[in-house]
Amino acid sequence: MKNYIFTILLCLIFTSCKKELSFENETFEEKSTIPCKNDCPDITIEVPIAKNKKIVADSINKKVFAVIKEIIYFGEDSTKVNDYKSLSKSFIASYEEMHQKFPNDTFGWEGKITGNVEFESEQIVNIKIDHYTFTGGAHGYQGFRSLLFNRKTGKFIFNKDLFKNEKEFKAFAEKEFRAKYHIPEKANINATGLMFENDKFQLSQNIFYTSEGLLLYYNSYEAASYADGPKEIVFPYDKVSKYLKYQ
């Protein structure tokens, strides 16, 4: 009888664990079939797939896919692309179509997408998308995307919904940003060569939860030129917890 009860308890524990939200990375790769010697077009997508809690996982997976699709899809009819395999194929197909039209002007396209679960807590999941694409021109484009989700519901959390009072946090962040980048308090935010729109400080489009603290990450062109590169600032949680809805 004791062994029977113990077995039942183990099954219940196992079933409970199985229902916990988890992530498993999957990789998708495609290469062009057009003969080439150098810079052969290819794409690699490595992405964390949410598992177990179906409604929550589906919500997360759909948003992650939509963002990656936004980065690398160059076709005309996006309804034909509904999974990572077809998305990878569409990237190569776009290159081959361009190569057919301009055989002497197309260089090897490249796409590399790497997604990771950057941070997890009882309240949130933060997925980081590191993306690089080259489709011709002087250089490719590399950047980071932060995707924040409510761990219990799977719903995407917009930046404005991270804060108890966004205006107060923004004022705090600007003061700290000016100190880090040596911008005088009363000077124009772009006085040292930055490129904030309308000469006004803005929170970054991508905000990350990290082990060190809350990270504001400005991709190239968001706050500075490509040559100046991305800008970033990290706030220890003990300094910003009072502003945050999610910990």
PDB file of C-alpha atoms in Angstrom, residues 104-234:
ATOM      1  CA  ASN A 104      25.812  40.849 -61.749  1.00  0.00           C
ATOM      2  CA  ASP A 105      24.673  43.032 -58.876  1.00  0.00           C
ATOM      3  CA  THR A 106      23.576  40.622 -56.177  1.00  0.00           C
ATOM      4  CA  PHE A 107      25.992  39.515 -53.494  1.00  0.00           C
ATOM      5  CA  GLY A 108      25.531  36.615 -51.170  1.00  0.00           C
ATOM      6  CA  TRP A 109      22.699  37.310 -48.775  1.00  0.00           C
ATOM      7  CA  GLU A 110      23.066  36.182 -45.194  1.00  0.00           C
ATOM      8  CA  GLY A 111      20.690  35.835 -42.296  1.00  0.00           C
ATOM      9  CA  LYS A 112      21.486  34.703 -38.789  1.00  0.00           C
ATOM     10  CA  ILE A 113      18.892  34.772 -36.030  1.00  0.00           C
ATOM     11  CA  THR A 114      19.706  33.543 -32.530  1.00  0.00           C
ATOM     12  CA  GLY A 115      17.065  33.583 -29.852  1.00  0.00           C
ATOM     13  CA  ASN A 116      17.614  32.859 -26.174  1.00  0.00           C
ATOM     14  CA  VAL A 117      15.659  33.058 -22.969  1.00  0.00           C
ATOM     15  CA  GLU A 118      17.578  35.940 -21.426  1.00  0.00           C
ATOM     16  CA  PHE A 119      15.732  36.090 -18.111  1.00  0.00           C
ATOM     17  CA  GLU A 120      12.982  34.246 -16.234  1.00  0.00           C
ATOM     18  CA  SER A 121      11.167  34.957 -13.003  1.00  0.00           C
ATOM     19  CA  GLU A 122       7.820  33.968 -11.535  1.00  0.00           C
ATOM     20  CA  GLN A 123       6.289  36.978 -13.291  1.00  0.00           C
ATOM     21  CA  ILE A 124       8.069  37.410 -16.618  1.00  0.00           C
ATOM     22  CA  VAL A 125       9.965  35.727 -19.430  1.00  0.00           C
ATOM     23  CA  ASN A 126      12.423  37.822 -21.455  1.00  0.00           C
ATOM     24  CA  ILE A 127      13.495  36.448 -24.841  1.00  0.00           C
ATOM     25  CA  LYS A 128      16.425  38.092 -26.603  1.00  0.00           C
ATOM     26  CA  ILE A 129      16.627  37.984 -30.404  1.00  0.00           C
ATOM     27  CA  ASP A 130      20.130  38.590 -31.774  1.00  0.00           C
ATOM     28  CA  HIS A 131      19.724  39.188 -35.494  1.00  0.00           C
ATOM     29  CA  TYR A 132      22.051  39.875 -38.401  1.00  0.00           C
ATOM     30  CA  THR A 133      21.025  40.291 -42.023  1.00  0.00           C
ATOM     31  CA  PHE A 134      22.958  41.228 -45.126  1.00  0.00           C
ATOM     32  CA  THR A 135      21.058  41.817 -48.370  1.00  0.00           C
ATOM     33  CA  GLY A 136      23.568  44.008 -50.193  1.00  0.00           C
ATOM     34  CA  GLY A 137      24.972  47.441 -49.585  1.00  0.00           C
ATOM     35  CA  ALA A 138      27.969  48.653 -47.624  1.00  0.00           C
ATOM     36  CA  HIS A 139      27.265  46.507 -44.585  1.00  0.00           C
ATOM     37  CA  GLY A 140      24.710  44.260 -42.972  1.00  0.00           C
ATOM     38  CA  TYR A 141      22.520  45.147 -40.051  1.00  0.00           C
ATOM     39  CA  GLN A 142      22.881  43.636 -36.599  1.00  0.00           C
ATOM     40  CA  GLY A 143      20.716  44.321 -33.603  1.00  0.00           C
ATOM     41  CA  PHE A 144      18.959  42.977 -30.531  1.00  0.00           C
ATOM     42  CA  ARG A 145      15.232  42.665 -29.902  1.00  0.00           C
ATOM     43  CA  SER A 146      13.738  42.221 -26.454  1.00  0.00           C
ATOM     44  CA  LEU A 147      10.468  40.336 -26.128  1.00  0.00           C
ATOM     45  CA  LEU A 148       8.876  40.404 -22.695  1.00  0.00           C
ATOM     46  CA  PHE A 149       6.012  38.112 -21.718  1.00  0.00           C
ATOM     47  CA  ASN A 150       3.764  37.607 -18.738  1.00  0.00           C
ATOM     48  CA  ARG A 151       4.820  34.146 -17.575  1.00  0.00           C
ATOM     49  CA  LYS A 152       1.339  33.168 -16.371  1.00  0.00           C
ATOM     50  CA  THR A 153      -0.647  34.285 -19.415  1.00  0.00           C
ATOM     51  CA  GLY A 154       1.920  34.357 -22.226  1.00  0.00           C
ATOM     52  CA  LYS A 155       0.774  37.827 -23.220  1.00  0.00           C
ATOM     53  CA  PHE A 156       3.337  40.225 -24.672  1.00  0.00           C
ATOM     54  CA  ILE A 157       4.292  43.084 -22.367  1.00  0.00           C
ATOM     55  CA  PHE A 158       4.751  46.452 -24.077  1.00  0.00           C
ATOM     56  CA  ASN A 159       7.457  48.738 -22.713  1.00  0.00           C
ATOM     57  CA  LYS A 160       4.941  51.288 -21.489  1.00  0.00           C
ATOM     58  CA  ASP A 161       3.316  48.580 -19.363  1.00  0.00           C
ATOM     59  CA  LEU A 162       6.536  47.715 -17.532  1.00  0.00           C
ATOM     60  CA  PHE A 163       6.389  50.761 -15.298  1.00  0.00           C
ATOM     61  CA  LYS A 164       4.178  51.994 -12.510  1.00  0.00           C
ATOM     62  CA  ASN A 165       4.855  55.520 -13.761  1.00  0.00           C
ATOM     63  CA  GLU A 166       6.700  55.668 -17.082  1.00  0.00           C
ATOM     64  CA  LYS A 167       7.196  59.436 -16.879  1.00  0.00           C
ATOM     65  CA  GLU A 168       8.999  59.170 -13.541  1.00  0.00           C
ATOM     66  CA  PHE A 169      11.209  56.330 -14.743  1.00  0.00           C
ATOM     67  CA  LYS A 170      12.038  58.212 -17.933  1.00  0.00           C
ATOM     68  CA  ALA A 171      13.189  61.252 -15.945  1.00  0.00           C
ATOM     69  CA  PHE A 172      15.368  59.015 -13.774  1.00  0.00           C
ATOM     70  CA  ALA A 173      16.784  57.180 -16.818  1.00  0.00           C
ATOM     71  CA  GLU A 174      17.640  60.416 -18.632  1.00  0.00           C
ATOM     72  CA  LYS A 175      19.575  61.711 -15.636  1.00  0.00           C
ATOM     73  CA  GLU A 176      21.585  58.489 -15.424  1.00  0.00           C
ATOM     74  CA  PHE A 177      22.089  58.362 -19.197  1.00  0.00           C
ATOM     75  CA  ARG A 178      23.445  61.911 -19.270  1.00  0.00           C
ATOM     76  CA  ALA A 179      25.859  61.072 -16.467  1.00  0.00           C
ATOM     77  CA  LYS A 180      27.164  57.969 -18.235  1.00  0.00           C
ATOM     78  CA  TYR A 181      27.653  59.666 -21.610  1.00  0.00           C
ATOM     79  CA  HIS A 182      28.874  62.994 -20.172  1.00  0.00           C
ATOM     80  CA  ILE A 183      26.012  65.131 -21.450  1.00  0.00           C
ATOM     81  CA  PRO A 184      25.549  68.303 -19.356  1.00  0.00           C
ATOM     82  CA  GLU A 185      22.255  68.407 -17.472  1.00  0.00           C
ATOM     83  CA  LYS A 186      20.943  71.514 -19.205  1.00  0.00           C
ATOM     84  CA  ALA A 187      22.413  70.835 -22.654  1.00  0.00           C
ATOM     85  CA  ASN A 188      20.480  69.412 -25.600  1.00  0.00           C
ATOM     86  CA  ILE A 189      20.440  65.620 -25.333  1.00  0.00           C
ATOM     87  CA  ASN A 190      22.137  65.507 -28.764  1.00  0.00           C
ATOM     88  CA  ALA A 191      24.801  68.057 -27.803  1.00  0.00           C
ATOM     89  CA  THR A 192      27.586  65.456 -27.925  1.00  0.00           C
ATOM     90  CA  GLY A 193      26.581  63.987 -31.302  1.00  0.00           C
ATOM     91  CA  LEU A 194      23.740  61.624 -30.466  1.00  0.00           C
ATOM     92  CA  MET A 195      20.675  61.358 -32.685  1.00  0.00           C
ATOM     93  CA  PHE A 196      17.566  61.243 -30.484  1.00  0.00           C
ATOM     94  CA  GLU A 197      14.487  62.147 -32.493  1.00  0.00           C
ATOM     95  CA  ASN A 198      13.244  65.712 -31.990  1.00  0.00           C
ATOM     96  CA  ASP A 199      16.216  66.378 -29.679  1.00  0.00           C
ATOM     97  CA  LYS A 200      14.443  64.640 -26.802  1.00  0.00           C
ATOM     98  CA  PHE A 201      15.594  61.720 -24.702  1.00  0.00           C
ATOM     99  CA  GLN A 202      13.568  58.559 -25.217  1.00  0.00           C
ATOM    100  CA  LEU A 203      13.560  55.185 -23.542  1.00  0.00           C
ATOM    101  CA  SER A 204      15.043  52.524 -25.778  1.00  0.00           C
ATOM    102  CA  GLN A 205      12.772  50.411 -27.933  1.00  0.00           C
ATOM    103  CA  ASN A 206      14.342  47.320 -26.372  1.00  0.00           C
ATOM    104  CA  ILE A 207      14.426  46.896 -22.601  1.00  0.00           C
ATOM    105  CA  PHE A 208      15.974  43.766 -21.110  1.00  0.00           C
ATOM    106  CA  TYR A 209      15.834  42.128 -17.722  1.00  0.00           C
ATOM    107  CA  THR A 210      19.325  40.764 -17.032  1.00  0.00           C
ATOM    108  CA  SER A 211      21.162  39.230 -14.095  1.00  0.00           C
ATOM    109  CA  GLU A 212      22.923  42.605 -13.555  1.00  0.00           C
ATOM    110  CA  GLY A 213      19.831  44.795 -13.743  1.00  0.00           C
ATOM    111  CA  LEU A 214      17.414  46.479 -16.135  1.00  0.00           C
ATOM    112  CA  LEU A 215      19.121  47.187 -19.468  1.00  0.00           C
ATOM    113  CA  LEU A 216      18.134  49.937 -21.897  1.00  0.00           C
ATOM    114  CA  TYR A 217      19.646  48.921 -25.230  1.00  0.00           C
ATOM    115  CA  TYR A 218      19.663  51.348 -28.155  1.00  0.00           C
ATOM    116  CA  ASN A 219      20.376  49.654 -31.478  1.00  0.00           C
ATOM    117  CA  SER A 220      22.371  51.472 -34.161  1.00  0.00           C
ATOM    118  CA  TYR A 221      20.459  54.456 -35.602  1.00  0.00           C
ATOM    119  CA  GLU A 222      18.111  54.547 -32.609  1.00  0.00           C
ATOM    120  CA  ALA A 223      20.160  57.023 -30.597  1.00  0.00           C
ATOM    121  CA  ALA A 224      23.415  57.302 -32.560  1.00  0.00           C
ATOM    122  CA  SER A 225      24.841  56.738 -36.029  1.00  0.00           C
ATOM    123  CA  TYR A 226      25.948  53.338 -37.320  1.00  0.00           C
ATOM    124  CA  ALA A 227      29.567  54.438 -36.945  1.00  0.00           C
ATOM    125  CA  ASP A 228      29.004  55.337 -33.287  1.00  0.00           C
ATOM    126  CA  GLY A 229      27.344  51.992 -32.670  1.00  0.00           C
ATOM    127  CA  PRO A 230      24.679  50.983 -30.155  1.00  0.00           C
ATOM    128  CA  LYS A 231      24.312  52.646 -26.776  1.00  0.00           C
ATOM    129  CA  GLU A 232      23.276  51.007 -23.541  1.00  0.00           C
ATOM    130  CA  ILE A 233      22.860  51.592 -19.845  1.00  0.00           C
ATOM    131  CA  VAL A 234      22.149  49.137 -17.012  1.00  0.00           C
TER     132      VAL A 234
END
